[in-house]
mmCIF file of C-alpha atoms in Angstrom:
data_model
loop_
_atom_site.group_PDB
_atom_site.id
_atom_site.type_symbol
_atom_site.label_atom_id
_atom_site.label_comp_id
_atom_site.label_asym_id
_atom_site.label_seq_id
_atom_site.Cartn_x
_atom_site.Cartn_y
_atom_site.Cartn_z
ATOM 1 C CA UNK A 1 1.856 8.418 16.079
ATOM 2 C CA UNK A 2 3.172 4.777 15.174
ATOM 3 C CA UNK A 3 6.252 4.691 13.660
ATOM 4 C CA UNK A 4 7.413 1.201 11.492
ATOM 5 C CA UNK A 5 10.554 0.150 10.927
ATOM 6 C CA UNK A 6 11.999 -2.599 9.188
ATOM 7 C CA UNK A 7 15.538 -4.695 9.489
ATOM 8 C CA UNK A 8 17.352 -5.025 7.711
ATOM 9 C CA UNK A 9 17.297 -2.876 4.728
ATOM 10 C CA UNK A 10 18.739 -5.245 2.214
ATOM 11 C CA UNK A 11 18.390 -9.268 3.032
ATOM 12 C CA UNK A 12 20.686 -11.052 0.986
ATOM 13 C CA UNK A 13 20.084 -15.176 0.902
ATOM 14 C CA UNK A 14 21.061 -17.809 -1.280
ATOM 15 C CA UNK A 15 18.411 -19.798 -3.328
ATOM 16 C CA UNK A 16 16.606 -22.447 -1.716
ATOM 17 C CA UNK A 17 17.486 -20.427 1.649
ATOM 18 C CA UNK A 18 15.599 -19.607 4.289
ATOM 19 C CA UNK A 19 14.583 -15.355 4.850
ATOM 20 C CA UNK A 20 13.855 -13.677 7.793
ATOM 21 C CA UNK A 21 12.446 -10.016 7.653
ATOM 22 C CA UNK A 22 11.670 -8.553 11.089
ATOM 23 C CA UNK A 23 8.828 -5.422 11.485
ATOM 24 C CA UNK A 24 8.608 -3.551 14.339
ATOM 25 C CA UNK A 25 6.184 -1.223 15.726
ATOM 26 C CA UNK A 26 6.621 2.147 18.167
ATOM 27 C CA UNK A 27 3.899 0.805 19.649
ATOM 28 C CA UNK A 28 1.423 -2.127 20.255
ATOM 29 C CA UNK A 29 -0.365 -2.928 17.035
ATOM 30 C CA UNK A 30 -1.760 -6.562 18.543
ATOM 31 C CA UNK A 31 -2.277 -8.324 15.562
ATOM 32 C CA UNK A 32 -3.194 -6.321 12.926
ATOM 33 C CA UNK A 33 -0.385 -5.827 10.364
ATOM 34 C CA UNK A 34 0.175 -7.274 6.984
ATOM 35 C CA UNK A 35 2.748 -7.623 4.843
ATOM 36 C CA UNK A 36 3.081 -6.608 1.120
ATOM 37 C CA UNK A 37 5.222 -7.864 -1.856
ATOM 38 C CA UNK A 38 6.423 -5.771 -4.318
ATOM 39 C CA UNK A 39 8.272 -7.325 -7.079
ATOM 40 C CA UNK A 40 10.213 -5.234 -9.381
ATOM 41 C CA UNK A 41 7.609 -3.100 -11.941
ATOM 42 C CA UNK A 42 4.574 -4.516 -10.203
ATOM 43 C CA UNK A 43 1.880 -3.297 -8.007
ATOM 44 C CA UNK A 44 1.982 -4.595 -4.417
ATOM 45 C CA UNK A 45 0.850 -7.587 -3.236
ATOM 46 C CA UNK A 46 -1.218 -8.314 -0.024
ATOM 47 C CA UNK A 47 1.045 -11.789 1.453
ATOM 48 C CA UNK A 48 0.013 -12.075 5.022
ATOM 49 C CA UNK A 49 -2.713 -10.528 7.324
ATOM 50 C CA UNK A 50 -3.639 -10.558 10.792
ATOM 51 C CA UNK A 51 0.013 -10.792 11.632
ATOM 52 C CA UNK A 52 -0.258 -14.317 10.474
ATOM 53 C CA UNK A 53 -2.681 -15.330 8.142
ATOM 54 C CA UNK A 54 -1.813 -15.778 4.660
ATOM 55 C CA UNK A 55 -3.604 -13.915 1.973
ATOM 56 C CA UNK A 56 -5.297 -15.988 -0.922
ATOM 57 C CA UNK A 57 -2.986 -17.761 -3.454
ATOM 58 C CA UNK A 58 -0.057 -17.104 -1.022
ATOM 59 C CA UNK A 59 2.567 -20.210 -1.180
ATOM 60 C CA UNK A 60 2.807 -22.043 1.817
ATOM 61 C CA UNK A 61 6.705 -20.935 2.231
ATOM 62 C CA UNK A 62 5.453 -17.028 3.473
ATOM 63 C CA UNK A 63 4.333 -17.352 6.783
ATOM 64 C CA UNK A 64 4.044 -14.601 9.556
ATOM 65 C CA UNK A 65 4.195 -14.415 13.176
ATOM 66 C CA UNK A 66 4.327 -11.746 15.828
ATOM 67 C CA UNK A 67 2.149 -9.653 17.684
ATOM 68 C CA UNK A 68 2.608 -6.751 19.869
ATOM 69 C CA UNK A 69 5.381 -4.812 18.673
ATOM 70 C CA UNK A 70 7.669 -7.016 16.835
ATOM 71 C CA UNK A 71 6.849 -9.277 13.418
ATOM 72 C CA UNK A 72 8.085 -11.448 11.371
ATOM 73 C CA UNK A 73 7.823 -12.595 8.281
ATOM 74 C CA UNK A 74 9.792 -16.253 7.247
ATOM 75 C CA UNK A 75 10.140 -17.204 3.602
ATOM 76 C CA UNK A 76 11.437 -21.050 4.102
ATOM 77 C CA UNK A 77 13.032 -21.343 0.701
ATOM 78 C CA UNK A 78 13.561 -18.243 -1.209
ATOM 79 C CA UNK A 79 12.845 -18.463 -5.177
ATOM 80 C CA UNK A 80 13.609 -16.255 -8.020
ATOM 81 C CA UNK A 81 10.122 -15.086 -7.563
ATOM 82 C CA UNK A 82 10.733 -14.087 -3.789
ATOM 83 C CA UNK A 83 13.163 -11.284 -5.228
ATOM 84 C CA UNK A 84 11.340 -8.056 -4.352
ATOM 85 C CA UNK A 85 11.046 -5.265 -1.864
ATOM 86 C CA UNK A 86 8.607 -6.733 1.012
ATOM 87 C CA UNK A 87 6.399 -3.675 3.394
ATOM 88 C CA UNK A 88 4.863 -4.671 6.686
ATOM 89 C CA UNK A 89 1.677 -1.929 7.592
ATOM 90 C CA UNK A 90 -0.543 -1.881 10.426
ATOM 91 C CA UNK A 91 -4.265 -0.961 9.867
ATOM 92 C CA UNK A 92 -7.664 -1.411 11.577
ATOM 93 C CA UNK A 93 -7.611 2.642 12.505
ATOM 94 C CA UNK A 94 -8.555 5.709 10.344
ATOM 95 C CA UNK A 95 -6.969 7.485 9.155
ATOM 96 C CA UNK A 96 -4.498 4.817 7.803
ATOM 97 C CA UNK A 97 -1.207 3.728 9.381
ATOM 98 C CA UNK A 98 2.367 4.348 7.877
ATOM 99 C CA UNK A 99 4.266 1.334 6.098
ATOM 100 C CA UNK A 100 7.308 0.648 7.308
ATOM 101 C CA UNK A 101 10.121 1.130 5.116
ATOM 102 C CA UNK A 102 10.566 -1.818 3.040
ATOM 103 C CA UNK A 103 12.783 -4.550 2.931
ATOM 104 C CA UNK A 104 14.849 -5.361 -0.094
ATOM 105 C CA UNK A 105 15.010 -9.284 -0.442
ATOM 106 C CA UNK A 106 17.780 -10.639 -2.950
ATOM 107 C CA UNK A 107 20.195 -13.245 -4.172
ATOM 108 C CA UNK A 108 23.456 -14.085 -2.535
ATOM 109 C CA UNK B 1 -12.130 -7.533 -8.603
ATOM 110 C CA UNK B 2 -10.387 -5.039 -10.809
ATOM 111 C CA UNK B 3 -8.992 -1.613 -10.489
ATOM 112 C CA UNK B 4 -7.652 0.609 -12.866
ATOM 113 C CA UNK B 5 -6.017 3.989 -12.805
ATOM 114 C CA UNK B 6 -5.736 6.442 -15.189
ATOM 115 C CA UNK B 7 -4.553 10.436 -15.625
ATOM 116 C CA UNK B 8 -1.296 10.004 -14.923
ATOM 117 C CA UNK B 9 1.490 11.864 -17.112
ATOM 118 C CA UNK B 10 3.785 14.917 -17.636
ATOM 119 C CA UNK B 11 3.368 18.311 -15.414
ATOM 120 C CA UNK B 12 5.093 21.003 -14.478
ATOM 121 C CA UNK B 13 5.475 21.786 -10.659
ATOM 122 C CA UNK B 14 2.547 24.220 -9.287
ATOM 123 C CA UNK B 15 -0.238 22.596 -12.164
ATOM 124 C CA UNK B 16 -3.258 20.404 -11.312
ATOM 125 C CA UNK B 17 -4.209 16.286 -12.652
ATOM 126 C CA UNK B 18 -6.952 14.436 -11.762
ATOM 127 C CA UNK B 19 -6.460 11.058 -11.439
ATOM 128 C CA UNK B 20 -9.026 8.299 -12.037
ATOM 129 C CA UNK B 21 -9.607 4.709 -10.363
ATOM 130 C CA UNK B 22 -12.237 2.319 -11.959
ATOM 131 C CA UNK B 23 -13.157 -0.540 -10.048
ATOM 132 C CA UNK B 24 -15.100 -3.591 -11.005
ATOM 133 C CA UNK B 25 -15.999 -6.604 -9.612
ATOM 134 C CA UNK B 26 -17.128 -5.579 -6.190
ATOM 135 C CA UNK B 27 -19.652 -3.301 -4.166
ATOM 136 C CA UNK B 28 -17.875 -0.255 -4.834
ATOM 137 C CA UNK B 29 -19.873 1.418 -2.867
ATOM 138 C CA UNK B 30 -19.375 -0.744 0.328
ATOM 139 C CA UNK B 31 -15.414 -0.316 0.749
ATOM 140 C CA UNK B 32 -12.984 2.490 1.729
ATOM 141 C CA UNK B 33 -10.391 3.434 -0.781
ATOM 142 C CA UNK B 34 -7.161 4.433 -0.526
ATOM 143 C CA UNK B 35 -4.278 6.091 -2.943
ATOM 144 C CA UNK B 36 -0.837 4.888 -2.256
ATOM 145 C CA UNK B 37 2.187 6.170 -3.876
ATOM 146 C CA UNK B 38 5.422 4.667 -4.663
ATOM 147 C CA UNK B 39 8.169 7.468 -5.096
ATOM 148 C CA UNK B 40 11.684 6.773 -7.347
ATOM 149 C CA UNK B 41 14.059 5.287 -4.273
ATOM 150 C CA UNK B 42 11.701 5.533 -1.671
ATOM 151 C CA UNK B 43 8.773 2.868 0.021
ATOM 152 C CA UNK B 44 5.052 2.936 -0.064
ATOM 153 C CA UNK B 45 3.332 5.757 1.367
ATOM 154 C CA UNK B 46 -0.211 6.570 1.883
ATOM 155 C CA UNK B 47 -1.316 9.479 0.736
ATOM 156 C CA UNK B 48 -4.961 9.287 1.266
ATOM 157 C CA UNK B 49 -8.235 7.873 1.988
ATOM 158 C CA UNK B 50 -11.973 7.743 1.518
ATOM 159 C CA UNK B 51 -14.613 5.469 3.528
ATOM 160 C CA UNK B 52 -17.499 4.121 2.490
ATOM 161 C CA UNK B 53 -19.868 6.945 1.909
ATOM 162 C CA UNK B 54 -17.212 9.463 0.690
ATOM 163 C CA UNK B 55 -18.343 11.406 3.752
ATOM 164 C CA UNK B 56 -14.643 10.741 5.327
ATOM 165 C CA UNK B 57 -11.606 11.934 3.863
ATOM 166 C CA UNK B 58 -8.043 11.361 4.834
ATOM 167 C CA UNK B 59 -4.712 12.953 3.554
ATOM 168 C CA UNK B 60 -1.054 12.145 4.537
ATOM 169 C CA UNK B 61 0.516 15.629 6.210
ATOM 170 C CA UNK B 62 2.366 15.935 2.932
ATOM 171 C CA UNK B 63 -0.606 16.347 0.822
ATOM 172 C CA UNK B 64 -2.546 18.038 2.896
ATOM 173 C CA UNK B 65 -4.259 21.242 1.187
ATOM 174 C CA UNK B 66 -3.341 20.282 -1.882
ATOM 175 C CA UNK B 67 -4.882 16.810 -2.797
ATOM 176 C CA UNK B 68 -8.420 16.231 -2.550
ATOM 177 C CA UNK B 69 -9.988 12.432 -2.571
ATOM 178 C CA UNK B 70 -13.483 11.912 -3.910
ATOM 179 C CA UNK B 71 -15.679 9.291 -5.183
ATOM 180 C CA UNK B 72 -18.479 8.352 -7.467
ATOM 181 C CA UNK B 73 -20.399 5.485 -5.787
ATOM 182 C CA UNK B 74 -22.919 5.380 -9.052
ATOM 183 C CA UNK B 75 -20.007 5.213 -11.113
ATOM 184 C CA UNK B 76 -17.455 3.117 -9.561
ATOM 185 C CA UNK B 77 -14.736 5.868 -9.743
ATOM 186 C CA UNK B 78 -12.366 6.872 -7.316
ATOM 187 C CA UNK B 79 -10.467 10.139 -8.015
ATOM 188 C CA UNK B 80 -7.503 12.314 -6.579
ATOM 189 C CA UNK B 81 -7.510 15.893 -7.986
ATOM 190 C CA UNK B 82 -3.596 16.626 -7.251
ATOM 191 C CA UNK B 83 -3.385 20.330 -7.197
ATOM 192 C CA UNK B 84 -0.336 22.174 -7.057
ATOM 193 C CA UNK B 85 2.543 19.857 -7.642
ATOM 194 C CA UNK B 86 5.316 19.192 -6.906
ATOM 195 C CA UNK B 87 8.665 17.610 -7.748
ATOM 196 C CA UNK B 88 8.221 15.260 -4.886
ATOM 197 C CA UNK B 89 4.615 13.777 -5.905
ATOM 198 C CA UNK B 90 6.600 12.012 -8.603
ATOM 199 C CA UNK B 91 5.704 8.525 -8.192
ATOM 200 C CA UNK B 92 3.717 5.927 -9.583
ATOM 201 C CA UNK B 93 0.129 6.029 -7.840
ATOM 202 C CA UNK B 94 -2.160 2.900 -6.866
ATOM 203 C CA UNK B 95 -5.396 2.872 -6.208
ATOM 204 C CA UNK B 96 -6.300 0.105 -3.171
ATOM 205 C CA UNK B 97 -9.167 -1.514 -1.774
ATOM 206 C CA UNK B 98 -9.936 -2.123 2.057
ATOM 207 C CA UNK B 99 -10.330 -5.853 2.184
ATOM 208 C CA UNK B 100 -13.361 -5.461 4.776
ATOM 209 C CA UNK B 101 -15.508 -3.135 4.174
ATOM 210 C CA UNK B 102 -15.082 0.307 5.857
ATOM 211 C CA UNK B 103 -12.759 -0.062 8.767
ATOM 212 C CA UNK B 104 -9.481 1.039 7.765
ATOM 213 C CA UNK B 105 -8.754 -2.768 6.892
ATOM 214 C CA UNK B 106 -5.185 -3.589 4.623
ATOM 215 C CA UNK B 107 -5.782 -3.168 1.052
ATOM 216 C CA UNK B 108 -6.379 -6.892 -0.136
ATOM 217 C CA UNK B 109 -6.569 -5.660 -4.108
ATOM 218 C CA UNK B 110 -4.438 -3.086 -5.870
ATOM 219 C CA UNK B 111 -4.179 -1.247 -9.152
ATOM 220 C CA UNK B 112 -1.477 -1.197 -11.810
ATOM 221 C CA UNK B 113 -0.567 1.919 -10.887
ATOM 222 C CA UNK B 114 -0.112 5.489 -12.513
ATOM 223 C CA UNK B 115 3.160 6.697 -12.984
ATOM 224 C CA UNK B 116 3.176 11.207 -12.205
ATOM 225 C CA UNK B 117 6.215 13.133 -13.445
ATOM 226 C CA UNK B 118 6.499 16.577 -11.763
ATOM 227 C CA UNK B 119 8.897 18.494 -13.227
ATOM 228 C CA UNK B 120 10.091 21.936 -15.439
#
């Protein structure tokens, strides 16, 4: 069984600031995890893929890297519309993997 | 692509809803489906899946014999029957859509969501 985690819980960064939310894995997920953003009374959103690739409509600021065990996802300049709760989730495998458990991303 | 939920609402702990996901836009038909829940205070969890064909079913250990995923590929409908709740299902429910096909891809669109109260 995989197990996610996610560090830290709560990311606290000033505006204009660069984020850095690390994923890890129990065990080797190669390249397949994506990232989701949930903003506050929203449905998630799918940001990255393929450990790396970002999703359609995605500003250029996300970007993801990682593969293995350990992930991360970089947002180069945090903006009021960055402030949400951000899930990394492995897939390609039935049934489904579990997310990790979330990331709260802030303002200083 | 679009996909919409419906059925949530009020119940009391040990009653049944059925919830509802309409999708549009896409070949229904062609992609696995998955419900994913969103709990007060707590982070996404899956709770299950369907492939393809609705010949596959999967159901996170907490749900297990009490939830039961099903489709209607002439439809467009996705369904969970929630049977026996309880307190803990309270969450808001999303329907999500493999971004593939029917490989147990991430979910590249998601639904507004459903909110489920269980309680007395």
């Amino acid at each position: 069984e995989i197990v996610m985690t996610q560090s830290p819980a709560t990311l606290s960064v000033s505006p204009g600031e660069r984020a850095t939310l690390s994923c890890r894995a129990s065990q080797s997920v190669s390249t397949n995890l994506a990232w989701y953003q949930r903003r506050p009374g929203q449905a998630p959103r799918l940001l990255i893929y393929d450990a790396s690739t970002r999703a359609s409509g995605i500003p250029a600021r996300f970007s993801g890297s990682g593969s293995g065990t350990e992930f991360t996802l970089t947002i180069s300049s945090l903006q009021s519309e960055d402030i949400a709760v951000y899930y990394c989730q492995p897939y390609n495998n039935w049934p489904p993997l579990p997310f990790g458990p979330g990331t709260t991303v802030d303002f200083k | 692509v679009q996909l919409m939920e419906s059925g949530g609402g009020f119940v009391q702990p040990g009653k049944s809803l059925r919830l509802s996901c309409a999708g549009s836009g896409f070949a229904f038909s062609n992609y696995a489906m998955t419900w994913v829940r969103l709990a007060p205070g707590k982070g996404l969890e899956w709770v299950s899946a369907i492939r393809a064909g609705g010949d596959n079913t999967y159901y996170a250990d907490s749900v297990k014999g009490r939830f039961t995923v099903s489709r209607d590929n002439s439809k467009n409908i996705l369904y969970l029957q929630m049977n026996n709740v309880r307190v803990d299902d309270t969450a808001v429910y999303y329907c999500a859509k493999d971004w593939f096909g029917d490989y147990g891809d991430f979910y590249d669109s998601w639904g507004q969501g459903t909110l489920v109260t269980v309680s007395s």
